[in-house]
DNA sequence: GGGTCTAGCCTAGTCACCCTAGGTAAAAAA
DNA sequence: TTTTTTACCTAGGGTGACTAGGCTAGACCC
């Protein structure tokens, strides 16, 4: 009997790819086992349970996204950085809908604190340095930015914009313009 | 054998309440049947399948939210209307997390077109009349508004803001100020 | 090289949920 | 009252999550 060579890492990666193809809600332990030509029970040697698997995918996605954002941000500042960040975020979400969906499950505090979500938050704040916002405006602005990005991408995916003919790419570009405008002139 | 008096409407309402209590992902046909003191198979006389049930909850939520927004909006205009709309939206989402989650499932085009989501969109446009935006800016602004609201509420719920001490209520208020500012001075 | 240990698979079985088929009793209609 | 329809039932199949316990290939040790 040859071994399948399953590891938690390979399982996580396969789950992430499966999620992008068939949707996160359809990623089951059983389906994953089938892909590896292994019985579902065998996977519990590598992962604790189905939730653990999803958390692993979420952490993978957070790391990948943080990496992309980081390289998109390199050498940029101001609106340039804002747009680069936003596009990296949206592109990742659209290219990897399953991974993005996984990112939305809420991690318990310790896990979240140890995740790449922290890097993400730091980079967001870095962008705002170009806009010279003091606390607590900075926190409010970070929250608004993140809300706008997540909200747009999320609505785009679930078809919230489908009924209007206007190009979503154009709306996205104008939304970033608007965001840059408020950040440049944050109301007192 | 007394009848339980189950109807699709009562099922939908019970499912919505159950969703708010235990989370939409835990609302199962079996659990719902238990609440009515009935076997799970019996529910299929009233609903087509589990997905149908979720769609019904989504439509219920969309209608309830549209009603709330409509009454919040009555007699208001400009920033006043914006804030009223936004607060009605956020309050509903926070009071009814399960219903709000149900709203996020993507409806097929015909169902969506017949839903209260349409009223929602109309009301959003009505708010923008106070800001005198022409197309396609209006559509872009509608999308940005909706993205901001949905994103904020969604991140608030999944704990995306938890790691910063700043009050989310305050951030929300400032986000609305910022939104009002850009809408008043939409970049060309 | 032989013995041991353990990682990595297995089978078997439980339980929950979704859903279908076909039966039966209560309520409504004729 | 008889008939029809409505609202429930039992029985059973399929899938998925997960546990307990068994077997084996290969690493490690003497």
Short mmCIF file of C-alpha atoms (C1' of nucleotides) in Angstrom, two decimals:
data_model
loop_
_atom_site.label_atom_id
_atom_site.label_comp_id
_atom_site.label_asym_id
_atom_site.label_seq_id
_atom_site.Cartn_x
_atom_site.Cartn_y
_atom_site.Cartn_z
CA UNK A 1 0.00 0.00 0.00
CA UNK A 2 1.64 3.21 -1.19
CA UNK A 3 1.10 6.21 1.02
CA UNK A 4 -0.72 9.20 -0.31
CA UNK A 5 1.68 11.65 1.30
CA UNK A 6 -0.96 13.82 2.85
CA UNK A 7 0.11 16.67 5.10
CA UNK A 8 -1.87 19.46 6.71
CA UNK A 9 -0.23 21.94 4.33
CA UNK A 10 -1.12 20.02 1.20
CA UNK A 11 -4.64 19.51 2.50
CA UNK A 12 -5.01 23.22 3.13
CA UNK A 13 -3.76 24.14 -0.30
CA UNK A 14 -6.00 21.58 -1.99
CA UNK A 15 -8.96 22.80 0.05
CA UNK A 16 -8.22 26.38 -1.01
CA UNK A 17 -8.10 25.42 -4.67
CA UNK A 18 -11.23 23.35 -4.33
CA UNK A 19 -12.94 26.31 -2.66
CA UNK A 20 -12.06 28.57 -5.58
CA UNK A 21 -13.52 26.04 -7.99
CA UNK A 22 -16.68 24.83 -6.32
CA UNK A 23 -17.25 27.34 -3.54
CA UNK A 24 -16.19 27.23 0.08
CA UNK A 25 -19.53 25.84 1.23
CA UNK A 26 -18.96 22.74 -0.89
CA UNK A 27 -15.51 22.00 0.45
CA UNK A 28 -16.09 18.95 2.61
CA UNK A 29 -13.70 16.63 4.34
CA UNK A 30 -15.11 13.81 2.25
CA UNK A 31 -14.56 15.65 -1.05
CA UNK A 32 -11.03 16.50 -0.06
CA UNK A 33 -10.27 12.90 0.86
CA UNK A 34 -11.55 11.81 -2.55
CA UNK A 35 -9.12 14.17 -4.24
CA UNK A 36 -6.24 12.55 -2.41
CA UNK A 37 -7.54 9.06 -3.11
CA UNK A 38 -7.89 8.45 0.58
CA UNK A 39 -10.72 7.70 2.99
CA UNK A 40 -12.23 10.66 4.82
CA UNK A 41 -11.37 9.23 8.21
CA UNK A 42 -7.69 9.37 7.30
CA UNK A 43 -7.73 13.15 7.09
CA UNK A 44 -8.44 13.43 10.79
CA UNK A 45 -4.90 12.37 11.35
CA UNK A 46 -3.83 15.72 9.86
CA UNK A 47 -6.64 18.08 10.78
CA UNK A 48 -8.70 18.28 13.93
CA UNK A 49 -12.08 18.70 12.29
CA UNK A 50 -13.85 20.44 9.42
CA UNK A 51 -13.73 23.80 11.16
CA UNK A 52 -10.00 23.48 11.69
CA UNK A 53 -9.62 22.91 7.96
CA UNK A 54 -11.56 26.08 7.16
CA UNK A 55 -9.51 28.09 9.60
CA UNK A 56 -6.35 26.85 7.92
CA UNK A 57 -7.65 27.95 4.54
CA UNK A 58 -8.54 31.33 6.01
CA UNK A 59 -5.04 31.78 7.41
CA UNK A 60 -3.50 30.74 4.11
CA UNK A 61 -5.63 33.27 2.28
CA UNK A 62 -4.83 36.04 4.74
CA UNK A 63 -1.13 35.39 4.28
CA UNK A 64 -1.34 35.26 0.49
CA UNK A 65 -3.34 38.46 0.38
CA UNK A 66 -0.97 40.25 2.74
CA UNK A 67 1.94 39.21 0.52
CA UNK A 68 0.26 40.50 -2.59
CA UNK A 69 -0.67 43.75 -0.95
CA UNK A 70 2.83 44.18 0.38
CA UNK A 71 4.45 43.83 -3.02
CA UNK A 72 1.79 46.00 -4.66
CA UNK A 73 2.53 48.69 -2.12
CA UNK A 74 6.30 48.68 -2.55
CA UNK A 75 7.61 52.09 -3.45
CA UNK A 76 4.23 53.76 -3.61
CA UNK A 77 2.64 56.48 -1.52
CA UNK A 78 -0.50 58.58 -1.38
CA UNK A 79 -3.26 57.87 -3.85
CA UNK A 80 -0.93 55.62 -5.80
CA UNK A 81 -0.60 53.39 -2.76
CA UNK A 82 -4.31 53.51 -2.06
CA UNK A 83 -5.15 52.34 -5.57
CA UNK A 84 -2.46 49.67 -5.56
CA UNK A 85 -3.71 48.31 -2.25
CA UNK A 86 -7.32 48.35 -3.35
CA UNK A 87 -6.63 46.67 -6.67
CA UNK A 88 -4.50 43.98 -5.10
CA UNK A 89 -7.32 43.32 -2.67
CA UNK A 90 -10.06 43.21 -5.28
CA UNK A 91 -8.04 41.18 -7.76
CA UNK A 92 -7.23 38.61 -5.14
CA UNK A 93 -10.88 38.35 -4.11
CA UNK A 94 -12.04 37.93 -7.69
CA UNK A 95 -9.36 35.46 -8.65
CA UNK A 96 -9.85 33.46 -5.47
CA UNK A 97 -13.50 33.65 -4.45
CA UNK A 98 -13.28 30.52 -2.33
CA UNK A 99 -10.21 31.70 -0.45
CA UNK A 100 -11.82 35.10 0.02
CA UNK A 101 -14.96 33.48 1.41
CA UNK A 102 -12.80 31.50 3.81
CA UNK A 103 -11.28 34.75 5.07
CA UNK A 104 -14.69 35.83 6.29
CA UNK A 105 -15.16 33.15 8.93
CA UNK A 106 -14.50 34.66 12.30
CA UNK A 107 -11.35 33.47 13.93
CA UNK A 108 -11.06 33.33 17.68
CA UNK A 109 -9.10 36.28 19.08
CA UNK A 110 -5.74 34.53 19.61
CA UNK A 111 -5.76 33.00 16.14
CA UNK A 112 -6.71 36.33 14.61
CA UNK A 113 -3.96 38.11 16.52
CA UNK A 114 -1.39 35.63 15.20
CA UNK A 115 -2.68 35.83 11.64
CA UNK A 116 -1.55 37.88 8.66
CA UNK A 117 -4.63 40.03 9.28
CA UNK A 118 -2.37 42.02 11.54
CA UNK A 119 0.05 42.76 8.69
CA UNK A 120 -2.93 43.75 6.63
CA UNK A 121 -4.02 46.27 9.24
CA UNK A 122 -0.50 47.68 9.53
CA UNK A 123 -0.27 48.21 5.77
CA UNK A 124 -3.61 49.96 5.74
CA UNK A 125 -2.34 52.36 8.37
CA UNK A 126 0.84 52.83 6.36
CA UNK A 127 -1.18 54.10 3.44
CA UNK A 128 -2.88 56.64 5.63
CA UNK A 129 0.45 58.16 6.59
CA UNK A 130 0.33 59.80 3.19
CA UNK A 131 -2.89 61.50 4.19
CA UNK A 132 -1.64 62.75 7.53
CA UNK A 133 -4.52 61.71 9.74
CA UNK A 134 -4.20 61.76 13.52
CA UNK A 135 -6.00 59.40 15.88
CA UNK A 136 -8.83 58.65 16.21
CA UNK A 137 -9.48 59.82 12.64
CA UNK A 138 -6.91 57.35 11.43
CA UNK A 139 -8.75 54.40 12.92
CA UNK A 140 -12.04 55.64 11.54
CA UNK A 141 -10.49 56.04 8.12
CA UNK A 142 -8.95 52.57 8.22
CA UNK A 143 -12.34 51.15 9.08
CA UNK A 144 -14.05 53.06 6.32
CA UNK A 145 -11.47 51.97 3.76
CA UNK A 146 -11.70 48.36 4.73
CA UNK A 147 -15.49 48.54 4.77
CA UNK A 148 -15.58 50.01 1.30
CA UNK A 149 -13.20 47.44 -0.16
CA UNK A 150 -14.82 44.48 1.49
CA UNK A 151 -18.33 45.73 0.81
CA UNK A 152 -17.68 46.41 -2.85
CA UNK A 153 -15.97 43.13 -3.53
CA UNK A 154 -18.56 41.23 -1.58
CA UNK A 155 -21.54 42.83 -3.34
CA UNK A 156 -19.82 42.41 -6.68
CA UNK A 157 -19.50 38.70 -6.06
CA UNK A 158 -23.01 38.06 -4.79
CA UNK A 159 -24.43 39.96 -7.73
CA UNK A 160 -25.59 43.05 -5.88
CA UNK A 161 -24.54 45.26 -8.79
CA UNK A 162 -25.88 43.03 -11.54
CA UNK A 163 -29.11 44.89 -12.24
CA UNK A 164 -27.40 48.11 -13.34
CA UNK A 165 -25.58 48.13 -16.69
CA UNK A 166 -22.75 50.41 -15.52
CA UNK A 167 -19.34 48.70 -15.57
CA UNK A 168 -18.22 47.62 -12.10
CA UNK A 169 -14.63 48.38 -13.01
CA UNK A 170 -15.56 51.98 -13.67
CA UNK A 171 -17.57 52.23 -10.47
CA UNK A 172 -14.61 50.79 -8.62
CA UNK A 173 -12.25 53.38 -10.08
CA UNK A 174 -14.60 56.21 -9.17
CA UNK A 175 -15.10 54.81 -5.69
CA UNK A 176 -11.34 54.92 -5.20
CA UNK A 177 -11.30 58.49 -6.45
CA UNK A 178 -13.97 59.34 -3.93
CA UNK A 179 -12.11 57.56 -1.16
CA UNK A 180 -8.94 59.45 -2.01
CA UNK A 181 -10.92 62.68 -1.94
CA UNK A 182 -12.31 62.15 1.56
CA UNK A 183 -9.04 60.92 2.93
CA UNK A 184 -7.36 64.04 1.55
CA UNK A 185 -9.97 66.21 3.13
CA UNK A 186 -11.22 64.30 6.15
CA UNK A 187 -14.19 66.15 7.75
CA UNK A 188 -13.51 67.52 11.22
CA UNK B 1 -53.86 13.65 15.86
CA UNK B 2 -54.01 17.43 16.07
CA UNK B 3 -52.39 19.30 13.24
CA UNK B 4 -49.48 21.55 13.90
CA UNK B 5 -50.78 24.26 11.59
CA UNK B 6 -47.59 24.71 9.69
CA UNK B 7 -47.54 27.07 6.72
CA UNK B 8 -44.70 28.32 4.57
CA UNK B 9 -45.07 31.76 6.17
CA UNK B 10 -44.85 30.50 9.72
CA UNK B 11 -41.91 28.31 8.77
CA UNK B 12 -40.12 31.25 7.24
CA UNK B 13 -40.69 33.42 10.27
CA UNK B 14 -39.59 30.70 12.67
CA UNK B 15 -36.51 30.06 10.54
CA UNK B 16 -35.68 33.76 10.62
CA UNK B 17 -35.98 33.89 14.40
CA UNK B 18 -33.96 30.74 14.75
CA UNK B 19 -31.31 32.22 12.47
CA UNK B 20 -31.05 35.31 14.67
CA UNK B 21 -30.60 33.10 17.72
CA UNK B 22 -28.28 30.33 16.58
CA UNK B 23 -26.91 31.62 13.28
CA UNK B 24 -28.14 31.02 9.76
CA UNK B 25 -25.71 28.16 9.18
CA UNK B 26 -27.36 26.20 11.99
CA UNK B 27 -30.88 26.61 10.70
CA UNK B 28 -31.70 23.15 9.42
CA UNK B 29 -34.91 21.62 8.21
CA UNK B 30 -34.64 19.10 11.02
CA UNK B 31 -34.23 21.76 13.71
CA UNK B 32 -37.17 23.70 12.36
CA UNK B 33 -39.37 20.60 12.33
CA UNK B 34 -38.46 19.98 15.96
CA UNK B 35 -39.62 23.46 16.89
CA UNK B 36 -43.00 22.75 15.37
CA UNK B 37 -43.20 19.31 16.98
CA UNK B 38 -43.34 17.71 13.58
CA UNK B 39 -41.20 15.29 11.59
CA UNK B 40 -38.74 16.84 9.18
CA UNK B 41 -40.25 15.08 6.19
CA UNK B 42 -43.51 16.92 6.82
CA UNK B 43 -41.95 20.29 6.08
CA UNK B 44 -41.38 19.34 2.46
CA UNK B 45 -45.08 19.71 1.97
CA UNK B 46 -44.62 23.45 2.54
CA UNK B 47 -41.14 24.15 1.24
CA UNK B 48 -39.33 22.69 -1.74
CA UNK B 49 -36.00 22.11 -0.08
CA UNK B 50 -33.53 23.63 2.35
CA UNK B 51 -32.37 26.21 -0.19
CA UNK B 52 -35.92 27.31 -0.82
CA UNK B 53 -36.30 27.91 2.90
CA UNK B 54 -33.22 30.10 2.98
CA UNK B 55 -34.40 32.10 0.00
CA UNK B 56 -37.71 32.70 1.77
CA UNK B 57 -35.88 33.98 4.83
CA UNK B 58 -33.80 36.23 2.60
CA UNK B 59 -36.89 37.69 0.95
CA UNK B 60 -38.54 38.21 4.32
CA UNK B 61 -35.47 40.05 5.56
CA UNK B 62 -35.24 42.20 2.45
CA UNK B 63 -38.86 43.23 2.87
CA UNK B 64 -38.52 43.97 6.56
CA UNK B 65 -35.40 46.02 5.96
CA UNK B 66 -36.98 47.95 3.11
CA UNK B 67 -39.94 48.76 5.36
CA UNK B 68 -37.71 50.00 8.13
CA UNK B 69 -35.64 52.10 5.78
CA UNK B 70 -38.77 53.53 4.20
CA UNK B 71 -40.19 54.71 7.50
CA UNK B 72 -36.81 55.99 8.66
CA UNK B 73 -36.55 58.02 5.49
CA UNK B 74 -39.99 59.63 5.72
CA UNK B 75 -39.78 63.41 5.63
CA UNK B 76 -36.01 63.55 5.55
CA UNK B 77 -33.57 64.76 2.93
CA UNK B 78 -29.87 65.35 2.43
CA UNK B 79 -27.50 64.20 5.14
CA UNK B 80 -30.42 63.66 7.45
CA UNK B 81 -31.79 61.07 5.06
CA UNK B 82 -28.38 59.50 4.56
CA UNK B 83 -27.87 59.02 8.28
CA UNK B 84 -31.41 57.74 8.81
CA UNK B 85 -30.98 55.21 6.01
CA UNK B 86 -27.61 54.09 7.27
CA UNK B 87 -28.73 53.71 10.86
CA UNK B 88 -31.84 51.79 9.90
CA UNK B 89 -29.64 49.47 7.87
CA UNK B 90 -27.05 48.93 10.56
CA UNK B 91 -29.57 48.58 13.37
CA UNK B 92 -31.48 45.97 11.45
CA UNK B 93 -28.31 44.04 10.71
CA UNK B 94 -27.22 44.10 14.33
CA UNK B 95 -30.61 43.23 15.74
CA UNK B 96 -31.11 40.46 13.22
CA UNK B 97 -27.76 38.92 12.37
CA UNK B 98 -29.34 35.71 11.10
CA UNK B 99 -31.76 37.51 8.83
CA UNK B 100 -28.96 39.73 7.59
CA UNK B 101 -26.82 36.70 6.82
CA UNK B 102 -29.72 35.22 4.89
CA UNK B 103 -29.87 38.38 2.77
CA UNK B 104 -26.38 37.67 1.51
CA UNK B 105 -27.19 34.46 -0.35
CA UNK B 106 -27.37 35.21 -4.02
CA UNK B 107 -30.82 35.00 -5.46
CA UNK B 108 -31.34 34.05 -9.05
CA UNK B 109 -32.03 37.09 -11.25
CA UNK B 110 -35.83 36.76 -11.49
CA UNK B 111 -36.24 36.28 -7.76
CA UNK B 112 -33.95 39.22 -7.07
CA UNK B 113 -35.87 41.40 -9.51
CA UNK B 114 -39.14 40.59 -7.75
CA UNK B 115 -37.68 41.14 -4.28
CA UNK B 116 -37.73 44.13 -1.98
CA UNK B 117 -34.11 44.66 -2.95
CA UNK B 118 -35.49 46.75 -5.77
CA UNK B 119 -37.26 49.09 -3.33
CA UNK B 120 -34.01 49.28 -1.43
CA UNK B 121 -32.16 50.41 -4.54
CA UNK B 122 -34.81 52.99 -5.34
CA UNK B 123 -34.61 54.48 -1.88
CA UNK B 124 -30.85 54.70 -2.11
CA UNK B 125 -31.20 56.67 -5.32
CA UNK B 126 -33.82 58.87 -3.66
CA UNK B 127 -31.28 59.91 -1.06
CA UNK B 128 -28.85 60.92 -3.73
CA UNK B 129 -31.33 63.35 -5.22
CA UNK B 130 -30.39 65.63 -2.33
CA UNK B 131 -26.81 65.56 -3.58
CA UNK B 132 -27.65 66.34 -7.20
CA UNK B 133 -25.53 63.72 -8.91
CA UNK B 134 -26.02 62.91 -12.58
CA UNK B 135 -25.44 59.53 -14.16
CA UNK B 136 -23.17 57.67 -14.17
CA UNK B 137 -21.91 59.31 -10.98
CA UNK B 138 -25.18 58.47 -9.31
CA UNK B 139 -24.76 54.76 -9.91
CA UNK B 140 -21.18 54.89 -8.72
CA UNK B 141 -22.26 56.72 -5.59
CA UNK B 142 -25.05 54.25 -4.91
CA UNK B 143 -22.56 51.43 -5.19
CA UNK B 144 -20.09 53.11 -2.92
CA UNK B 145 -22.75 53.84 -0.31
CA UNK B 146 -24.03 50.31 -0.32
CA UNK B 147 -20.49 48.94 -0.22
CA UNK B 148 -19.65 51.07 2.78
CA UNK B 149 -22.76 50.13 4.71
CA UNK B 150 -22.54 46.46 3.95
CA UNK B 151 -18.81 46.31 4.49
CA UNK B 152 -18.93 48.10 7.81
CA UNK B 153 -21.78 46.05 9.20
CA UNK B 154 -20.26 42.86 7.92
CA UNK B 155 -16.83 43.52 9.39
CA UNK B 156 -18.37 44.68 12.63
CA UNK B 157 -20.20 41.38 12.95
CA UNK B 158 -17.30 39.10 12.07
CA UNK B 159 -15.11 40.94 14.52
CA UNK B 160 -12.89 42.73 12.02
CA UNK B 161 -12.80 45.83 14.22
CA UNK B 162 -12.34 44.01 17.50
CA UNK B 163 -8.62 44.55 17.88
CA UNK B 164 -8.82 48.34 18.04
CA UNK B 165 -10.29 49.93 21.18
CA UNK B 166 -12.02 52.78 19.32
CA UNK B 167 -15.83 52.63 19.61
CA UNK B 168 -17.44 51.27 16.48
CA UNK B 169 -20.41 53.61 16.97
CA UNK B 170 -18.07 56.57 16.75
CA UNK B 171 -16.30 55.20 13.70
CA UNK B 172 -19.67 54.64 12.12
CA UNK B 173 -20.73 58.23 12.75
CA UNK B 174 -17.49 59.55 11.29
CA UNK B 175 -17.79 57.25 8.30
CA UNK B 176 -21.21 58.74 7.60
CA UNK B 177 -19.76 62.22 7.92
CA UNK B 178 -17.11 61.26 5.40
CA UNK B 179 -19.66 59.74 3.08
CA UNK B 180 -21.77 62.88 3.25
CA UNK B 181 -18.68 64.92 2.48
CA UNK B 182 -17.80 63.02 -0.70
CA UNK B 183 -21.35 62.90 -1.89
CA UNK B 184 -21.58 66.66 -1.43
CA UNK B 185 -18.40 67.15 -3.37
CA UNK B 186 -18.16 64.21 -5.74
CA UNK B 187 -14.81 64.26 -7.58
CA UNK B 188 -15.07 64.86 -11.32
"C1'" DG C 1 19.76 -7.80 10.02
"C1'" DG C 2 16.11 -8.24 13.48
"C1'" DG C 3 13.12 -5.87 16.73
"C1'" DT C 4 10.48 -1.87 17.94
"C1'" DC C 5 8.07 2.25 17.35
"C1'" DT C 6 5.19 5.25 15.09
"C1'" DA C 7 3.23 7.78 11.23
"C1'" DG C 8 -0.18 7.09 7.96
"C1'" DC C 9 -3.36 4.75 6.29
"C1'" DC C 10 -7.52 1.48 6.83
"C1'" DT C 11 -12.55 -0.59 8.19
"C1'" DA C 12 -16.51 -0.28 10.73
"C1'" DG C 13 -19.88 2.10 12.88
"C1'" DT C 14 -22.63 6.28 15.00
"C1'" DC C 15 -25.22 10.24 14.34
"C1'" DA C 16 -27.26 14.34 11.95
"C1'" DC C 17 -29.20 16.15 8.06
"C1'" DC C 18 -31.60 16.26 3.38
"C1'" DC C 19 -34.92 14.42 0.73
"C1'" DT C 20 -38.28 10.89 -1.67
"C1'" DA C 21 -42.05 7.54 -1.80
"C1'" DG C 22 -46.03 6.06 -0.31
"C1'" DG C 23 -49.58 5.64 3.41
"C1'" DT C 24 -53.29 7.66 6.55
"C1'" DA C 25 -56.23 10.73 9.12
"C1'" DA C 26 -58.32 15.24 9.64
"C1'" DA C 27 -60.51 18.94 7.57
"C1'" DA C 28 -62.92 21.05 3.88
"C1'" DA C 29 -65.88 20.73 -0.10
"C1'" DA C 30 -69.56 18.68 -2.65
"C1'" DT D 1 -72.83 12.16 4.15
"C1'" DT D 2 -69.54 11.24 0.82
"C1'" DT D 3 -65.61 12.80 -1.55
"C1'" DT D 4 -61.57 15.27 -2.05
"C1'" DT D 5 -57.81 17.57 -0.50
"C1'" DT D 6 -54.60 18.89 2.92
"C1'" DA D 7 -51.38 17.96 6.33
"C1'" DC D 8 -49.27 14.94 8.60
"C1'" DC D 9 -46.95 10.20 9.21
"C1'" DT D 10 -43.36 6.01 8.67
"C1'" DA D 11 -39.71 4.02 6.22
"C1'" DG D 12 -35.67 4.32 3.93
"C1'" DG D 13 -31.64 5.97 0.99
"C1'" DG D 14 -27.77 9.14 0.37
"C1'" DT D 15 -24.09 12.18 2.10
"C1'" DG D 16 -21.20 14.13 5.36
"C1'" DA D 17 -18.66 14.64 10.19
"C1'" DC D 18 -16.41 12.19 13.29
"C1'" DT D 19 -14.59 8.18 16.69
"C1'" DA D 20 -12.53 3.75 17.91
"C1'" DG D 21 -9.62 0.53 16.96
"C1'" DG D 22 -6.70 -2.33 13.61
"C1'" DC D 23 -2.91 -3.01 10.24
"C1'" DT D 24 1.49 -1.92 7.77
"C1'" DA D 25 5.52 0.55 5.73
"C1'" DG D 26 9.36 2.61 6.83
"C1'" DA D 27 12.51 4.99 10.22
"C1'" DC D 28 15.37 4.20 14.19
"C1'" DC D 29 18.15 1.40 17.21
"C1'" DC D 30 21.04 -2.09 18.70
#
